[in-house]
Tab-separated table of C-alpha atoms in Angstrom:
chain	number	residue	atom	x	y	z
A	674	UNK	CA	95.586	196.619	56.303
A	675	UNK	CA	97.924	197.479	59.519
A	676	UNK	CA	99.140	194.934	62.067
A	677	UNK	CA	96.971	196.211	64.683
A	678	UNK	CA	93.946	195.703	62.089
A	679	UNK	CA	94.522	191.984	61.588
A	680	UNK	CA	94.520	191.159	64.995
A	681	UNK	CA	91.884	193.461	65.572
A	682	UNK	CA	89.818	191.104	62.576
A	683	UNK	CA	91.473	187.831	63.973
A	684	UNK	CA	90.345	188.809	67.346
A	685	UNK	CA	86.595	189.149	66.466
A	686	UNK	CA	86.882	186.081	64.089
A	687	UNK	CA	87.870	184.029	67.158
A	688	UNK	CA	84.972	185.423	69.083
A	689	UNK	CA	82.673	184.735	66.394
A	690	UNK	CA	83.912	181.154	66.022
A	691	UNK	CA	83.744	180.954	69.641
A	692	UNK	CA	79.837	181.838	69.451
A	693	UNK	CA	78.926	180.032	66.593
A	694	UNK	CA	80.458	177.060	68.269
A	695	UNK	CA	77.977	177.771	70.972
A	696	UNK	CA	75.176	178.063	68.579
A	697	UNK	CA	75.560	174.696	67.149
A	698	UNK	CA	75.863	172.942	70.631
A	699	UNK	CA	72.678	174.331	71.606
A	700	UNK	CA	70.400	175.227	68.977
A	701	UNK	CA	67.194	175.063	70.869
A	702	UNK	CA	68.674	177.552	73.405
A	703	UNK	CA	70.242	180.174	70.809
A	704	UNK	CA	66.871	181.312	68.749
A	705	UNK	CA	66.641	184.382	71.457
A	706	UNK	CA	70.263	184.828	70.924
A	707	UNK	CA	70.138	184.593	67.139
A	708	UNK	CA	67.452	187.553	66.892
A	709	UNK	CA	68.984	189.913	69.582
A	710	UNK	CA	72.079	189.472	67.235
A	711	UNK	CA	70.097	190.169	64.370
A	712	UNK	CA	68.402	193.265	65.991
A	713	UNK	CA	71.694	195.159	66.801
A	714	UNK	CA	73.249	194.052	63.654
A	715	UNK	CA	70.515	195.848	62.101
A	716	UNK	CA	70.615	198.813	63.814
A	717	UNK	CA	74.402	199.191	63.946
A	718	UNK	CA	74.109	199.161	60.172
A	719	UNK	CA	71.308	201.672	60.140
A	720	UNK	CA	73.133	204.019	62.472
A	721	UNK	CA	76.228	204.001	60.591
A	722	UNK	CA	74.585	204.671	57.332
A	723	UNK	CA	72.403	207.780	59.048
A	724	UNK	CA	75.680	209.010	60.575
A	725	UNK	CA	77.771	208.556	57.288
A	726	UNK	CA	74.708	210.670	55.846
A	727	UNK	CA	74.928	213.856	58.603
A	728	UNK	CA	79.016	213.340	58.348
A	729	UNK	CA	80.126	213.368	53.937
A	730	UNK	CA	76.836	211.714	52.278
A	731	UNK	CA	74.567	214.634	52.100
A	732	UNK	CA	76.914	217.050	50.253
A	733	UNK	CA	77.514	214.081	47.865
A	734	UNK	CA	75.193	213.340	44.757
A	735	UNK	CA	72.818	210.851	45.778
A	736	UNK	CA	73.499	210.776	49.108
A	737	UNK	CA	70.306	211.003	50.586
A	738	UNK	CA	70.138	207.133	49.513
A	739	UNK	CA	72.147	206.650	52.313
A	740	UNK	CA	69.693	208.374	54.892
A	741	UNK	CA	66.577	206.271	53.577
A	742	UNK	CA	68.586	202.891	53.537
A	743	UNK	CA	69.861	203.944	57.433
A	744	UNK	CA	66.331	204.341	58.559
A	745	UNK	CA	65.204	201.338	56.904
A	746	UNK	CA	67.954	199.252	58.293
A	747	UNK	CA	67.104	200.796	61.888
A	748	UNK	CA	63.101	200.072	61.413
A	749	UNK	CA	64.227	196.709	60.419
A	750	UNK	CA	66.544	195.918	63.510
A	751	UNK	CA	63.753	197.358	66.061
A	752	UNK	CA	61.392	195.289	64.084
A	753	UNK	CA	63.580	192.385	64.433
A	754	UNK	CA	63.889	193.048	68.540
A	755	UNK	CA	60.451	193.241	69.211
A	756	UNK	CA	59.490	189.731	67.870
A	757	UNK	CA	61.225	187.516	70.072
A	758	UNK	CA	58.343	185.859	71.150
A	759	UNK	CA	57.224	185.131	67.490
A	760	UNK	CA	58.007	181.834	65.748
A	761	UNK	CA	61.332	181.137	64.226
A	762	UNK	CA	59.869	181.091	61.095
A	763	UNK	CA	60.813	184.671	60.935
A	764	UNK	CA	64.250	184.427	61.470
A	765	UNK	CA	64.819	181.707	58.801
A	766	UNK	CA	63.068	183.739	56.201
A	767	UNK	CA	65.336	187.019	57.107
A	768	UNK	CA	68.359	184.680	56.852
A	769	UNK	CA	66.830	183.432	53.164
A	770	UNK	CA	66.470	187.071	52.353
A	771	UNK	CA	70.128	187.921	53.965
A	772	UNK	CA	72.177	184.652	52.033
A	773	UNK	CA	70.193	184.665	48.959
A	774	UNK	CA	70.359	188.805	47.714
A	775	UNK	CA	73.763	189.011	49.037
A	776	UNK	CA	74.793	185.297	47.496
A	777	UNK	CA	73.558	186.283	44.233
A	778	UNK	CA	75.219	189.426	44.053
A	779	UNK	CA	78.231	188.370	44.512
A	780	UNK	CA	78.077	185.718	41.768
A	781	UNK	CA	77.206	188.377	39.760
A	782	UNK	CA	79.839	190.361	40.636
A	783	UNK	CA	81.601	187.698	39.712
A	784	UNK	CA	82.118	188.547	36.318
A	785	UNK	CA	82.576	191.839	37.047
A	786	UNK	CA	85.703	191.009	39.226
A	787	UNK	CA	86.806	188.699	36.518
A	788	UNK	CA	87.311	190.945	33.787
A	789	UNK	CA	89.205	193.462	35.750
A	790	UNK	CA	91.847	190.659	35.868
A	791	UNK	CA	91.443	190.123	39.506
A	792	UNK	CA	92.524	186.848	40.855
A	793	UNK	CA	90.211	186.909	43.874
A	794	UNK	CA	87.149	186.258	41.984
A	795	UNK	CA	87.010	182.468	42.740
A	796	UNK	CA	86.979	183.282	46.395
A	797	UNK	CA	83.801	185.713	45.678
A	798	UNK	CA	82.398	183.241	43.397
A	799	UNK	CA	82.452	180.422	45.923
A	800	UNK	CA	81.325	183.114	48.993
A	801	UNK	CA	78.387	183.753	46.877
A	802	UNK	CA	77.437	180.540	46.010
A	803	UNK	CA	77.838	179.091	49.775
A	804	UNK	CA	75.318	182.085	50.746
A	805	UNK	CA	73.055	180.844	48.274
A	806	UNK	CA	73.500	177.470	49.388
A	807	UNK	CA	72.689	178.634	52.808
A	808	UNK	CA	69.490	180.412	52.111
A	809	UNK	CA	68.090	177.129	50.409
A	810	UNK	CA	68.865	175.059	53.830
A	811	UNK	CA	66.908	177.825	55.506
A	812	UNK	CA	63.606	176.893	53.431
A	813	UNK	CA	64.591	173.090	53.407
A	814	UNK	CA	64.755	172.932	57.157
A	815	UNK	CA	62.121	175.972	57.686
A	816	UNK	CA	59.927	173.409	59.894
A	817	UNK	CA	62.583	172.809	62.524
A	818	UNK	CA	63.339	174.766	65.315
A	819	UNK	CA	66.774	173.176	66.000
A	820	UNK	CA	67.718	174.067	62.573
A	821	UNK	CA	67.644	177.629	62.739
A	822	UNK	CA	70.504	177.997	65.905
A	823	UNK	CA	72.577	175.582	63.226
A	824	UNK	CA	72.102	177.217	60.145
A	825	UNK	CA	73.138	180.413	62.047
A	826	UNK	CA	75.911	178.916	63.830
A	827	UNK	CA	77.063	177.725	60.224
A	828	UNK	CA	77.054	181.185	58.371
A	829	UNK	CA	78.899	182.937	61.590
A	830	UNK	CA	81.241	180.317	61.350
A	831	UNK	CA	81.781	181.041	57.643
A	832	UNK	CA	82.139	184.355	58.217
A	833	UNK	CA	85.109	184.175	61.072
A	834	UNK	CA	86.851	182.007	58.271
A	835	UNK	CA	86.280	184.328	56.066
A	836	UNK	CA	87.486	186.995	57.934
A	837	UNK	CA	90.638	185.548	59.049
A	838	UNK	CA	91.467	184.865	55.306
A	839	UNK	CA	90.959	188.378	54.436
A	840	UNK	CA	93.404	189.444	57.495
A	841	UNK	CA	96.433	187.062	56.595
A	842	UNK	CA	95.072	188.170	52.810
A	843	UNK	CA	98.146	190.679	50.988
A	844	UNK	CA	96.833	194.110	50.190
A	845	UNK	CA	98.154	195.403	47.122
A	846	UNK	CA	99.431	199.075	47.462
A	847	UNK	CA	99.331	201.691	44.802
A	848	UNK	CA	101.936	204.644	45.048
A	849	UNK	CA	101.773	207.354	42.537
A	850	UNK	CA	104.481	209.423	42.326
């Protein structure tokens, strides 16, 4: 990672703190907030994967994978920006969905990480388990309203930390001569 890429990732860590410090304070307030973010975080990832598609995936084999998971992600963000109005019973269950897959994959990969004689595999195992922790607040606390901005605010917050380890993290270098 360059110099101008860390601050570039400790720059939108520090925003991200700064918002999920926001989200906490006022958790009633941030539900709109929470699933606008949602809805362009969706679609960002659904227009990247359709234009990594069009750009190298469809001369690759199985790249067309990438074109079906693009327009599902972008269904799923518009989906998520039309129902502002519902209740936030929605957005906890797409954050249970978000934490837990993505929390147990990476305690599964896990092992996988571990037997390539990594040494960052603690960090993944405790990431995963932390998003798995998180998804079972989100269907303790699914009754509450005020819960939702907080749990949010939480898992932003974990993810600025996360990505100003990864910045001041060393990245090994290969050189093959």
């Amino acid at each position: 990672m360059t110099k101008l890429q860390r601050i570039k990732e400790i720059a939108i860590a520090l925003i991200m703190i700064l918002g999920a410090l926001v989200m906490m304070t006022y958790p009633k307030e941030s539900y709109p907030l929470i699933v606008i973010i949602l809805a362009f975080l969706f679609i960002g990832r659904g227009i990247s994967s359709i234009w990594y598609y069009f750009t190298m995936a469809r001369f690759m084999v199985g790249g067309r994978e990438s074109l079906f998971m693009g327009v599902i992600w972008f269904d799923f963000g518009v989906l998520t920006g039309a129902i502002t109005s519902v209740p936030h019973y929605y957005v906890l269950l797409y954050l249970v969905g978000i934490h837990g897959f993505s929390g147990v994959v990476r305690v599964l990969r896990t092992r996988e990480t571990r037997m390539t004689g990594s040494s960052n595999w603690k960090l993944t195992l405790i990431h995963g388990l932390i998003d798995i922790i998180m998804a079972v607040l989100c269907i303790v606390y699914i009754k509450q309203i005020d819960i939702t901005g907080i749990i949010f605010g939480i898992g932003v917050l974990y993810s600025a930390v996360m990505r100003i380890v990864t910045a001041f993290r060393r990245t090994a270098l290969i050189v093959i001569e």
